[in-house]
PDB file of C-alpha atoms in Angstrom:
ATOM      1  CA  MET V 257      13.057 -34.216 -33.538  1.00  0.00           C
ATOM      2  CA  THR V 258      10.085 -32.991 -31.146  1.00  0.00           C
ATOM      3  CA  ASP V 259       7.641 -35.766 -29.785  1.00  0.00           C
ATOM      4  CA  HIS V 260       4.265 -34.337 -30.655  1.00  0.00           C
ATOM      5  CA  ASP V 261       2.655 -36.805 -28.336  1.00  0.00           C
ATOM      6  CA  ASN V 262       4.514 -35.491 -25.291  1.00  0.00           C
ATOM      7  CA  ALA V 263       2.702 -32.124 -24.492  1.00  0.00           C
ATOM      8  CA  TYR V 264       6.133 -31.439 -22.217  1.00  0.00           C
ATOM      9  CA  GLU V 265       8.986 -32.377 -24.523  1.00  0.00           C
ATOM     10  CA  GLY V 266       9.247 -28.799 -25.959  1.00  0.00           C
ATOM     11  CA  LEU V 267       9.139 -27.236 -22.354  1.00  0.00           C
ATOM     12  CA  VAL V 268      12.207 -29.259 -20.858  1.00  0.00           C
ATOM     13  CA  ASP V 269      15.690 -27.686 -21.321  1.00  0.00           C
ATOM     14  CA  GLU V 270      18.196 -29.697 -23.580  1.00  0.00           C
ATOM     15  CA  ASP V 271      20.838 -29.656 -20.911  1.00  0.00           C
ATOM     16  CA  SER V 272      18.258 -30.190 -18.719  1.00  0.00           C
ATOM     17  CA  HIS V 273      17.883 -30.159 -14.920  1.00  0.00           C
ATOM     18  CA  GLY V 274      15.112 -32.579 -15.519  1.00  0.00           C
ATOM     19  CA  GLN V 275      12.398 -30.598 -14.464  1.00  0.00           C
ATOM     20  CA  TRP V 276       9.678 -29.651 -16.781  1.00  0.00           C
ATOM     21  CA  ALA V 277       8.762 -25.952 -18.015  1.00  0.00           C
ATOM     22  CA  PHE V 278      12.535 -24.817 -17.036  1.00  0.00           C
ATOM     23  CA  GLY V 279      14.262 -23.609 -20.282  1.00  0.00           C
ATOM     24  CA  THR V 280      16.361 -20.790 -21.339  1.00  0.00           C
ATOM     25  CA  SER V 281      14.733 -19.650 -24.506  1.00  0.00           C
ATOM     26  CA  PHE V 282      13.398 -16.156 -23.447  1.00  0.00           C
ATOM     27  CA  ASP V 283      15.174 -13.245 -25.047  1.00  0.00           C
ATOM     28  CA  ASP V 284      16.756 -10.278 -23.199  1.00  0.00           C
ATOM     29  CA  PRO V 285      13.826  -7.808 -22.708  1.00  0.00           C
ATOM     30  CA  LEU V 286      15.913  -5.142 -23.904  1.00  0.00           C
ATOM     31  CA  ALA V 287      17.300  -6.644 -26.852  1.00  0.00           C
ATOM     32  CA  GLY V 288      17.390  -4.192 -29.878  1.00  0.00           C
ATOM     33  CA  VAL V 289      16.465  -1.163 -27.449  1.00  0.00           C
ATOM     34  CA  ASP V 290      19.101   1.850 -27.441  1.00  0.00           C
ATOM     35  CA  THR V 291      20.207   1.671 -23.541  1.00  0.00           C
ATOM     36  CA  THR V 292      22.544   4.736 -23.825  1.00  0.00           C
ATOM     37  CA  VAL V 293      21.969   6.664 -20.475  1.00  0.00           C
ATOM     38  CA  PRO V 294      22.306  10.588 -21.015  1.00  0.00           C
ATOM     39  CA  GLY V 295      25.960  11.618 -19.684  1.00  0.00           C
ATOM     40  CA  ASP V 296      24.365  13.977 -17.024  1.00  0.00           C
ATOM     41  CA  VAL V 297      22.028  11.127 -15.441  1.00  0.00           C
ATOM     42  CA  ASP V 298      22.834   9.785 -12.111  1.00  0.00           C
ATOM     43  CA  LEU V 299      22.820   5.927 -12.816  1.00  0.00           C
ATOM     44  CA  ALA V 300      21.710   4.968  -9.296  1.00  0.00           C
ATOM     45  CA  ALA V 301      19.030   7.343  -9.469  1.00  0.00           C
ATOM     46  CA  LEU V 302      17.813   5.973 -12.590  1.00  0.00           C
ATOM     47  CA  ALA V 303      17.994   2.613 -11.290  1.00  0.00           C
ATOM     48  CA  GLY V 304      16.038   3.399  -8.155  1.00  0.00           C
ATOM     49  CA  TYR V 305      13.344   5.219 -10.404  1.00  0.00           C
ATOM     50  CA  CYS V 306      13.116   2.185 -12.428  1.00  0.00           C
ATOM     51  CA  LEU V 307      12.856  -0.144  -9.399  1.00  0.00           C
ATOM     52  CA  MET V 308       9.825   1.962  -7.987  1.00  0.00           C
ATOM     53  CA  LEU V 309       7.934   1.864 -11.320  1.00  0.00           C
ATOM     54  CA  GLY V 310       8.859  -1.800 -12.017  1.00  0.00           C
ATOM     55  CA  ASP V 311       7.958  -2.832  -8.462  1.00  0.00           C
ATOM     56  CA  ASP V 312       4.633  -1.023  -8.699  1.00  0.00           C
ATOM     57  CA  ALA V 313       3.770  -3.146 -11.608  1.00  0.00           C
ATOM     58  CA  LEU V 314       5.031  -6.274 -10.474  1.00  0.00           C
ATOM     59  CA  ILE V 315       3.228  -6.192  -7.174  1.00  0.00           C
ATOM     60  CA  SER V 316      -0.172  -5.149  -9.130  1.00  0.00           C
ATOM     61  CA  SER V 317       0.156  -7.802 -11.358  1.00  0.00           C
ATOM     62  CA  GLN V 318       0.536 -10.438  -8.854  1.00  0.00           C
ATOM     63  CA  ARG V 319      -2.388  -9.251  -6.966  1.00  0.00           C
ATOM     64  CA  LEU V 320      -4.527  -9.429 -10.213  1.00  0.00           C
ATOM     65  CA  ALA V 321      -3.277 -12.711 -10.744  1.00  0.00           C
ATOM     66  CA  GLU V 322      -4.800 -13.785  -7.479  1.00  0.00           C
ATOM     67  CA  TRP V 323      -8.240 -13.203  -8.883  1.00  0.00           C
ATOM     68  CA  SER V 324      -7.763 -16.378 -11.417  1.00  0.00           C
ATOM     69  CA  THR V 325     -10.528 -18.934 -10.930  1.00  0.00           C
ATOM     70  CA  ARG V 326     -12.248 -16.605  -8.629  1.00  0.00           C
ATOM     71  CA  ALA V 327     -13.652 -13.508 -10.595  1.00  0.00           C
ATOM     72  CA  PRO V 328     -17.192 -13.106 -10.710  1.00  0.00           C
ATOM     73  CA  GLU V 329     -17.486 -13.963 -14.581  1.00  0.00           C
ATOM     74  CA  LEU V 330     -15.324 -15.739 -16.903  1.00  0.00           C
ATOM     75  CA  GLU V 331     -15.010 -12.673 -19.048  1.00  0.00           C
ATOM     76  CA  GLU V 332     -13.925 -10.483 -16.167  1.00  0.00           C
ATOM     77  CA  GLU V 333     -11.355 -13.397 -15.069  1.00  0.00           C
ATOM     78  CA  VAL V 334      -9.702 -13.192 -18.475  1.00  0.00           C
ATOM     79  CA  ALA V 335      -9.808  -9.247 -18.692  1.00  0.00           C
ATOM     80  CA  LEU V 336      -8.087  -9.083 -14.952  1.00  0.00           C
ATOM     81  CA  ALA V 337      -5.654 -11.564 -16.076  1.00  0.00           C
ATOM     82  CA  ASN V 338      -4.663  -9.572 -19.297  1.00  0.00           C
ATOM     83  CA  VAL V 339      -4.461  -6.349 -17.213  1.00  0.00           C
ATOM     84  CA  GLY V 340      -1.982  -8.307 -14.997  1.00  0.00           C
ATOM     85  CA  LEU V 341       0.073  -9.712 -18.087  1.00  0.00           C
ATOM     86  CA  ASP V 342       0.162  -5.978 -19.320  1.00  0.00           C
ATOM     87  CA  LEU V 343       1.789  -4.763 -16.150  1.00  0.00           C
ATOM     88  CA  LEU V 344       3.929  -7.781 -16.012  1.00  0.00           C
ATOM     89  CA  GLY V 345       5.460  -6.960 -18.918  1.00  0.00           C
ATOM     90  CA  GLN V 346       6.068  -3.462 -17.947  1.00  0.00           C
ATOM     91  CA  ALA V 347       7.653  -4.735 -14.651  1.00  0.00           C
ATOM     92  CA  ARG V 348      10.163  -7.048 -16.724  1.00  0.00           C
ATOM     93  CA  LEU V 349      11.340  -4.006 -18.893  1.00  0.00           C
ATOM     94  CA  LEU V 350      11.741  -1.673 -15.823  1.00  0.00           C
ATOM     95  CA  LEU V 351      13.600  -4.178 -13.855  1.00  0.00           C
ATOM     96  CA  ALA V 352      15.850  -5.298 -16.724  1.00  0.00           C
ATOM     97  CA  ARG V 353      16.459  -1.381 -17.183  1.00  0.00           C
ATOM     98  CA  ALA V 354      17.479  -0.737 -13.371  1.00  0.00           C
ATOM     99  CA  ALA V 355      19.821  -3.667 -13.467  1.00  0.00           C
ATOM    100  CA  ALA V 356      21.540  -2.163 -16.906  1.00  0.00           C
ATOM    101  CA  ALA V 357      21.745   1.179 -15.150  1.00  0.00           C
ATOM    102  CA  ASP V 358      23.358  -0.061 -11.946  1.00  0.00           C
ATOM    103  CA  GLU V 359      24.012  -3.686 -11.373  1.00  0.00           C
ATOM    104  CA  SER V 360      24.589  -3.466  -7.897  1.00  0.00           C
ATOM    105  CA  VAL V 361      20.770  -3.384  -7.339  1.00  0.00           C
ATOM    106  CA  VAL V 362      20.687  -7.072  -8.354  1.00  0.00           C
ATOM    107  CA  PRO V 363      20.774  -9.527  -5.278  1.00  0.00           C
ATOM    108  CA  PHE V 364      23.478 -11.957  -5.632  1.00  0.00           C
ATOM    109  CA  ILE V 365      22.418 -15.475  -5.966  1.00  0.00           C
ATOM    110  CA  SER V 366      25.529 -17.433  -6.777  1.00  0.00           C
ATOM    111  CA  ASP V 367      28.435 -17.673  -9.023  1.00  0.00           C
ATOM    112  CA  THR V 368      26.771 -20.177 -11.192  1.00  0.00           C
ATOM    113  CA  SER V 369      23.165 -18.708 -11.169  1.00  0.00           C
ATOM    114  CA  PRO V 370      21.760 -18.592 -14.840  1.00  0.00           C
ATOM    115  CA  ILE V 371      18.816 -16.317 -13.510  1.00  0.00           C
ATOM    116  CA  PRO V 372      18.387 -12.974 -15.564  1.00  0.00           C
ATOM    117  CA  ALA V 373      18.717  -9.771 -13.599  1.00  0.00           C
ATOM    118  CA  GLU V 374      15.110  -8.927 -13.702  1.00  0.00           C
ATOM    119  CA  ASP V 375      14.063 -12.224 -12.268  1.00  0.00           C
ATOM    120  CA  ALA V 376      16.802 -12.141  -9.516  1.00  0.00           C
ATOM    121  CA  LEU V 377      15.151  -8.561  -8.581  1.00  0.00           C
ATOM    122  CA  ALA V 378      11.613  -9.924  -8.402  1.00  0.00           C
ATOM    123  CA  PHE V 379      12.167 -13.162  -6.572  1.00  0.00           C
ATOM    124  CA  PHE V 380      15.322 -12.838  -4.487  1.00  0.00           C
ATOM    125  CA  ARG V 381      14.797  -9.295  -2.814  1.00  0.00           C
ATOM    126  CA  ASP V 382      13.262  -9.368   0.682  1.00  0.00           C
ATOM    127  CA  GLU V 383      10.243  -7.128   1.437  1.00  0.00           C
ATOM    128  CA  ASN V 384      12.126  -4.117   2.982  1.00  0.00           C
ATOM    129  CA  GLN V 385      13.969  -3.778  -0.561  1.00  0.00           C
ATOM    130  CA  PHE V 386      10.850  -3.347  -2.596  1.00  0.00           C
ATOM    131  CA  ARG V 387      10.114   0.255  -3.557  1.00  0.00           C
ATOM    132  CA  ASN V 388       6.279   0.025  -4.647  1.00  0.00           C
ATOM    133  CA  THR V 389       3.592   2.166  -3.210  1.00  0.00           C
ATOM    134  CA  ARG V 390       1.672   0.614  -0.543  1.00  0.00           C
ATOM    135  CA  LEU V 391      -1.495   1.146  -2.716  1.00  0.00           C
ATOM    136  CA  ALA V 392      -0.171  -1.440  -5.087  1.00  0.00           C
ATOM    137  CA  GLU V 393      -0.075  -4.170  -2.371  1.00  0.00           C
ATOM    138  CA  LEU V 394      -3.300  -3.739  -0.719  1.00  0.00           C
ATOM    139  CA  GLY V 395      -5.235  -7.019  -0.662  1.00  0.00           C
ATOM    140  CA  ASN V 396      -8.059  -7.612  -3.361  1.00  0.00           C
ATOM    141  CA  GLY V 397     -10.961  -7.594  -0.898  1.00  0.00           C
ATOM    142  CA  ASP V 398     -14.125  -7.899  -2.889  1.00  0.00           C
ATOM    143  CA  PHE V 399     -14.432  -7.100  -6.575  1.00  0.00           C
ATOM    144  CA  ALA V 400     -15.473  -3.471  -5.748  1.00  0.00           C
ATOM    145  CA  GLN V 401     -12.168  -2.808  -3.886  1.00  0.00           C
ATOM    146  CA  SER V 402     -10.034  -4.343  -6.619  1.00  0.00           C
ATOM    147  CA  ILE V 403     -11.861  -2.149  -9.202  1.00  0.00           C
ATOM    148  CA  THR V 404     -11.267   0.641  -6.920  1.00  0.00           C
ATOM    149  CA  ARG V 405      -7.570   0.119  -6.509  1.00  0.00           C
ATOM    150  CA  MET V 406      -7.152  -0.493 -10.294  1.00  0.00           C
ATOM    151  CA  LEU V 407      -8.916   2.806 -11.145  1.00  0.00           C
ATOM    152  CA  VAL V 408      -6.765   4.903  -8.898  1.00  0.00           C
ATOM    153  CA  PHE V 409      -3.534   2.967  -9.834  1.00  0.00           C
ATOM    154  CA  SER V 410      -4.277   3.076 -13.574  1.00  0.00           C
ATOM    155  CA  THR V 411      -5.138   6.937 -13.382  1.00  0.00           C
ATOM    156  CA  TRP V 412      -2.291   7.752 -11.833  1.00  0.00           C
ATOM    157  CA  ARG V 413       0.197   5.762 -13.810  1.00  0.00           C
ATOM    158  CA  LEU V 414      -1.467   6.699 -17.114  1.00  0.00           C
ATOM    159  CA  ALA V 415      -0.607  10.376 -16.346  1.00  0.00           C
ATOM    160  CA  LEU V 416       2.784   9.496 -15.346  1.00  0.00           C
ATOM    161  CA  PHE V 417       3.611   7.402 -18.285  1.00  0.00           C
ATOM    162  CA  ASP V 418       2.069   9.982 -20.638  1.00  0.00           C
ATOM    163  CA  ARG V 419       4.806  12.469 -19.691  1.00  0.00           C
ATOM    164  CA  LEU V 420       7.426   9.658 -19.586  1.00  0.00           C
ATOM    165  CA  ARG V 421       6.914   9.164 -23.341  1.00  0.00           C
ATOM    166  CA  THR V 422       9.384  12.264 -23.868  1.00  0.00           C
ATOM    167  CA  SER V 423      11.916  11.167 -21.121  1.00  0.00           C
ATOM    168  CA  ARG V 424      15.347  11.751 -22.288  1.00  0.00           C
ATOM    169  CA  ASP V 425      16.140   8.265 -21.452  1.00  0.00           C
ATOM    170  CA  PRO V 426      15.319   6.037 -24.689  1.00  0.00           C
ATOM    171  CA  VAL V 427      14.235   2.878 -22.574  1.00  0.00           C
ATOM    172  CA  LEU V 428      11.950   4.753 -20.304  1.00  0.00           C
ATOM    173  CA  ALA V 429      10.224   6.587 -23.192  1.00  0.00           C
ATOM    174  CA  ALA V 430      10.170   3.371 -24.973  1.00  0.00           C
ATOM    175  CA  VAL V 431       8.336   1.567 -21.927  1.00  0.00           C
ATOM    176  CA  ALA V 432       5.993   4.422 -21.501  1.00  0.00           C
ATOM    177  CA  VAL V 433       4.811   4.688 -25.324  1.00  0.00           C
ATOM    178  CA  LYS V 434       3.779   1.037 -25.169  1.00  0.00           C
ATOM    179  CA  GLY V 435       2.375   1.420 -21.512  1.00  0.00           C
ATOM    180  CA  VAL V 436       0.012   4.461 -22.506  1.00  0.00           C
ATOM    181  CA  LYS V 437      -1.889   2.254 -24.684  1.00  0.00           C
ATOM    182  CA  GLU V 438      -2.011  -0.659 -22.152  1.00  0.00           C
ATOM    183  CA  LEU V 439      -2.878   1.825 -19.182  1.00  0.00           C
ATOM    184  CA  THR V 440      -5.937   3.662 -21.278  1.00  0.00           C
ATOM    185  CA  TYR V 441      -7.700   0.423 -21.345  1.00  0.00           C
ATOM    186  CA  HIS V 442      -7.003  -0.260 -17.837  1.00  0.00           C
ATOM    187  CA  ARG V 443      -8.375   2.948 -16.597  1.00  0.00           C
ATOM    188  CA  ASP V 444     -11.547   2.654 -18.787  1.00  0.00           C
ATOM    189  CA  TYR V 445     -12.231  -0.676 -17.825  1.00  0.00           C
ATOM    190  CA  ALA V 446     -11.962   0.103 -14.049  1.00  0.00           C
ATOM    191  CA  ALA V 447     -14.004   3.475 -14.715  1.00  0.00           C
ATOM    192  CA  ARG V 448     -16.649   1.573 -16.337  1.00  0.00           C
ATOM    193  CA  TRP V 449     -17.241  -1.078 -13.605  1.00  0.00           C
ATOM    194  CA  ALA V 450     -16.994   1.918 -11.149  1.00  0.00           C
ATOM    195  CA  VAL V 451     -19.945   3.190 -12.739  1.00  0.00           C
ATOM    196  CA  THR V 452     -21.883   0.187 -13.094  1.00  0.00           C
ATOM    197  CA  LEU V 453     -21.327  -0.733  -9.635  1.00  0.00           C
ATOM    198  CA  GLY V 454     -21.984   2.874  -8.154  1.00  0.00           C
ATOM    199  CA  CYS V 455     -25.193   3.002 -10.138  1.00  0.00           C
ATOM    200  CA  GLY V 456     -26.270  -0.734  -9.344  1.00  0.00           C
ATOM    201  CA  THR V 457     -28.016  -2.039  -6.534  1.00  0.00           C
ATOM    202  CA  ALA V 458     -27.955  -0.595  -3.123  1.00  0.00           C
ATOM    203  CA  GLU V 459     -25.457  -3.496  -2.051  1.00  0.00           C
ATOM    204  CA  SER V 460     -23.204  -2.774  -5.321  1.00  0.00           C
ATOM    205  CA  LYS V 461     -23.211   0.989  -4.382  1.00  0.00           C
ATOM    206  CA  SER V 462     -22.571   0.322  -0.840  1.00  0.00           C
ATOM    207  CA  ARG V 463     -19.452  -1.695  -1.699  1.00  0.00           C
ATOM    208  CA  MET V 464     -18.093   0.765  -3.944  1.00  0.00           C
ATOM    209  CA  GLU V 465     -18.272   3.663  -1.250  1.00  0.00           C
ATOM    210  CA  ALA V 466     -16.566   1.229   1.303  1.00  0.00           C
ATOM    211  CA  ALA V 467     -13.650   0.394  -1.293  1.00  0.00           C
ATOM    212  CA  LEU V 468     -13.133   4.483  -1.949  1.00  0.00           C
ATOM    213  CA  ALA V 469     -12.876   4.716   1.848  1.00  0.00           C
ATOM    214  CA  HIS V 470     -10.583   1.673   1.932  1.00  0.00           C
ATOM    215  CA  VAL V 471      -8.202   2.835  -0.904  1.00  0.00           C
ATOM    216  CA  TRP V 472      -7.996   6.654  -0.440  1.00  0.00           C
ATOM    217  CA  PRO V 473      -5.775   6.928   2.499  1.00  0.00           C
ATOM    218  CA  TYR V 474      -3.132   5.456   0.266  1.00  0.00           C
ATOM    219  CA  VAL V 475      -3.459   8.022  -2.688  1.00  0.00           C
ATOM    220  CA  GLU V 476      -1.436  10.758  -1.304  1.00  0.00           C
ATOM    221  CA  GLU V 477       1.667   8.635  -1.284  1.00  0.00           C
ATOM    222  CA  LEU V 478       1.482   8.337  -5.005  1.00  0.00           C
ATOM    223  CA  PHE V 479       2.194  12.001  -5.260  1.00  0.00           C
ATOM    224  CA  THR V 480       4.984  12.319  -2.498  1.00  0.00           C
ATOM    225  CA  PRO V 481       8.288  12.570  -4.450  1.00  0.00           C
ATOM    226  CA  THR V 482      11.519  10.833  -3.812  1.00  0.00           C
ATOM    227  CA  THR V 483      15.048  12.221  -4.027  1.00  0.00           C
ATOM    228  CA  GLU V 484      15.355  10.134  -7.250  1.00  0.00           C
ATOM    229  CA  GLU V 485      12.224  11.460  -8.758  1.00  0.00           C
ATOM    230  CA  LEU V 486      13.100  15.047  -8.189  1.00  0.00           C
ATOM    231  CA  ALA V 487      16.555  14.378  -9.509  1.00  0.00           C
ATOM    232  CA  LEU V 488      15.523  12.848 -12.695  1.00  0.00           C
ATOM    233  CA  ALA V 489      12.675  15.171 -13.226  1.00  0.00           C
ATOM    234  CA  ALA V 490      14.972  17.876 -13.126  1.00  0.00           C
ATOM    235  CA  VAL V 491      17.392  16.464 -16.105  1.00  0.00           C
ATOM    236  CA  GLY V 492      14.244  15.519 -18.217  1.00  0.00           C
ATOM    237  CA  VAL V 493      14.490  11.899 -17.685  1.00  0.00           C
ATOM    238  CA  GLY V 494      11.710  11.247 -14.832  1.00  0.00           C
ATOM    239  CA  VAL V 495       8.646  13.018 -13.677  1.00  0.00           C
ATOM    240  CA  ASP V 496       7.715  14.840 -10.566  1.00  0.00           C
ATOM    241  CA  PRO V 497       4.685  12.938  -9.414  1.00  0.00           C
ATOM    242  CA  ARG V 498       3.228  16.112  -8.003  1.00  0.00           C
ATOM    243  CA  ASP V 499       2.913  17.368 -11.706  1.00  0.00           C
ATOM    244  CA  VAL V 500      -0.047  14.727 -12.463  1.00  0.00           C
ATOM    245  CA  ARG V 501      -2.049  15.530  -9.439  1.00  0.00           C
ATOM    246  CA  ALA V 502      -4.351  17.721 -11.077  1.00  0.00           C
ATOM    247  CA  GLU V 503      -5.010  15.490 -13.990  1.00  0.00           C
ATOM    248  CA  PHE V 504      -5.599  12.564 -11.669  1.00  0.00           C
ATOM    249  CA  ASP V 505      -8.151  14.537  -9.330  1.00  0.00           C
ATOM    250  CA  SER V 506      -9.921  15.797 -12.587  1.00  0.00           C
ATOM    251  CA  VAL V 507     -10.355  12.167 -13.980  1.00  0.00           C
ATOM    252  CA  LEU V 508     -11.355  10.738 -10.754  1.00  0.00           C
ATOM    253  CA  GLU V 509     -13.811  13.523  -9.903  1.00  0.00           C
ATOM    254  CA  GLN V 510     -15.575  12.700 -13.149  1.00  0.00           C
ATOM    255  CA  VAL V 511     -15.699   8.955 -12.514  1.00  0.00           C
ATOM    256  CA  VAL V 512     -16.982   9.445  -8.911  1.00  0.00           C
ATOM    257  CA  HIS V 513     -19.590  11.905 -10.135  1.00  0.00           C
ATOM    258  CA  ALA V 514     -20.828   9.523 -12.896  1.00  0.00           C
ATOM    259  CA  ALA V 515     -20.888   6.767 -10.485  1.00  0.00           C
ATOM    260  CA  GLU V 516     -23.089   8.715  -8.071  1.00  0.00           C
ATOM    261  CA  LEU V 517     -20.616   7.995  -5.359  1.00  0.00           C
ATOM    262  CA  THR V 518     -19.474  10.451  -2.688  1.00  0.00           C
ATOM    263  CA  ALA V 519     -16.011  11.917  -3.314  1.00  0.00           C
ATOM    264  CA  PRO V 520     -13.746  10.343  -0.681  1.00  0.00           C
ATOM    265  CA  THR V 521     -11.789  13.069   1.644  1.00  0.00           C
ATOM    266  CA  GLY V 522      -9.477  13.164   4.407  1.00  0.00           C
ATOM    267  CA  ARG V 523      -7.532  10.698   5.996  1.00  0.00           C
ATOM    268  CA  THR V 524      -4.118   9.508   4.624  1.00  0.00           C
ATOM    269  CA  VAL V 525      -2.041   6.566   6.304  1.00  0.00           C
ATOM    270  CA  GLY V 526       0.937   8.692   6.312  1.00  0.00           C
ATOM    271  CA  THR V 527       4.550   7.608   7.073  1.00  0.00           C
ATOM    272  CA  VAL V 528       6.644   6.373   9.831  1.00  0.00           C
ATOM    273  CA  GLY V 529       9.645   8.558  10.409  1.00  0.00           C
ATOM    274  CA  GLY V 530       9.325   9.884   6.899  1.00  0.00           C
ATOM    275  CA  ARG V 531       9.438   6.245   5.342  1.00  0.00           C
ATOM    276  CA  ALA V 532       6.683   4.773   3.228  1.00  0.00           C
ATOM    277  CA  GLY V 533       6.618   2.145   0.393  1.00  0.00           C
ATOM    278  CA  ARG V 534       9.176   3.897  -1.793  1.00  0.00           C
ATOM    279  CA  GLN V 535      11.597   3.594   1.146  1.00  0.00           C
ATOM    280  CA  GLY V 536      10.994   0.136   2.000  1.00  0.00           C
ATOM    281  CA  LEU V 537       8.291   0.435   4.495  1.00  0.00           C
ATOM    282  CA  HIS V 538       5.118  -1.762   3.574  1.00  0.00           C
ATOM    283  CA  THR V 539       1.894  -3.111   4.841  1.00  0.00           C
ATOM    284  CA  GLU V 540       1.745  -6.725   6.451  1.00  0.00           C
ATOM    285  CA  ALA V 541       0.021  -7.517   3.097  1.00  0.00           C
ATOM    286  CA  LEU V 542       3.280  -7.196   1.120  1.00  0.00           C
ATOM    287  CA  GLY V 543       4.990 -10.130   3.162  1.00  0.00           C
ATOM    288  CA  LEU V 544       2.440 -12.629   2.567  1.00  0.00           C
ATOM    289  CA  LEU V 545       2.176 -11.696  -1.290  1.00  0.00           C
ATOM    290  CA  LEU V 546       6.124 -12.282  -1.604  1.00  0.00           C
ATOM    291  CA  ALA V 547       5.983 -15.426   0.322  1.00  0.00           C
ATOM    292  CA  GLU V 548       3.762 -17.045  -2.362  1.00  0.00           C
ATOM    293  CA  MET V 549       5.303 -15.218  -5.456  1.00  0.00           C
ATOM    294  CA  GLN V 550       8.725 -16.205  -4.416  1.00  0.00           C
ATOM    295  CA  SER V 551       8.575 -19.600  -3.043  1.00  0.00           C
ATOM    296  CA  VAL V 552       9.077 -21.642  -6.283  1.00  0.00           C
ATOM    297  CA  ALA V 553      11.985 -19.355  -7.307  1.00  0.00           C
ATOM    298  CA  ARG V 554      13.771 -19.520  -3.844  1.00  0.00           C
ATOM    299  CA  ALA V 555      13.144 -23.385  -3.656  1.00  0.00           C
ATOM    300  CA  HIS V 556      15.001 -23.831  -6.885  1.00  0.00           C
ATOM    301  CA  PRO V 557      17.602 -20.775  -7.047  1.00  0.00           C
ATOM    302  CA  GLU V 558      19.625 -22.444  -9.966  1.00  0.00           C
ATOM    303  CA  GLY V 559      16.381 -23.179 -12.089  1.00  0.00           C
ATOM    304  CA  VAL V 560      15.486 -20.969 -15.121  1.00  0.00           C
ATOM    305  CA  TRP V 561      12.017 -20.806 -16.295  1.00  0.00           C
TER     306      TRP V 561
END
């Protein structure tokens, strides 16, 4: 019988560790989805590809969560949180798909660990094992910088997911179909704010100009393909990111023009020995983000949320 006077009663695991809010009631995120992989697809490449897209979403989600209690208005705080939750949902599905395609990517915790594979991937990998682009991990800065990061990220990801809807991998196709609706809202939300700030006061315009200059050097990395992306694009499962560059440039040009801003040009952050975020080389910001995001899970490695 449920104790309705105890707000925490329903959150405690029945065979409990004695820790509130720990439980085991969440379903398999891929339950009911056809997970059959086409026979000509390299499973390791598919897992790597899903890790890239899943990590992009996970890290972006964590960045947006940092706005909670700090957004300029309550309505914007709710909007940013909802965008973050959409991305967290995409991350969970994609990390689960990565583990299903190649279980060797999942870090070993213990023989008795009850932690789902997608949680193990999120909370028990080290910084150099994350494969997100460096754009996703950039600090929030001010509101203009977060909006600019969201605008760039959602414009690129929407173009990519739009093409992934016809992926031969049924899971990627299903994630993309759902994601396109979410990302359309994310892009429109960010574009509206870019125009509002760019056409606003001298101060808001100056901050948008500064935000574009800060974020733009990380754009090129979004369109630099990895071997997994090229291999999967060749068999109709993934997308060569270079194929969405023209659409991305067209959308950004329209928004920048409407916002009466100066289009960014020039400088990119480049790579180190050919390595960037997709190869596990990150900015200093990611380590700090992971330290906060992973601290509870690593302190309780046998716990299940």
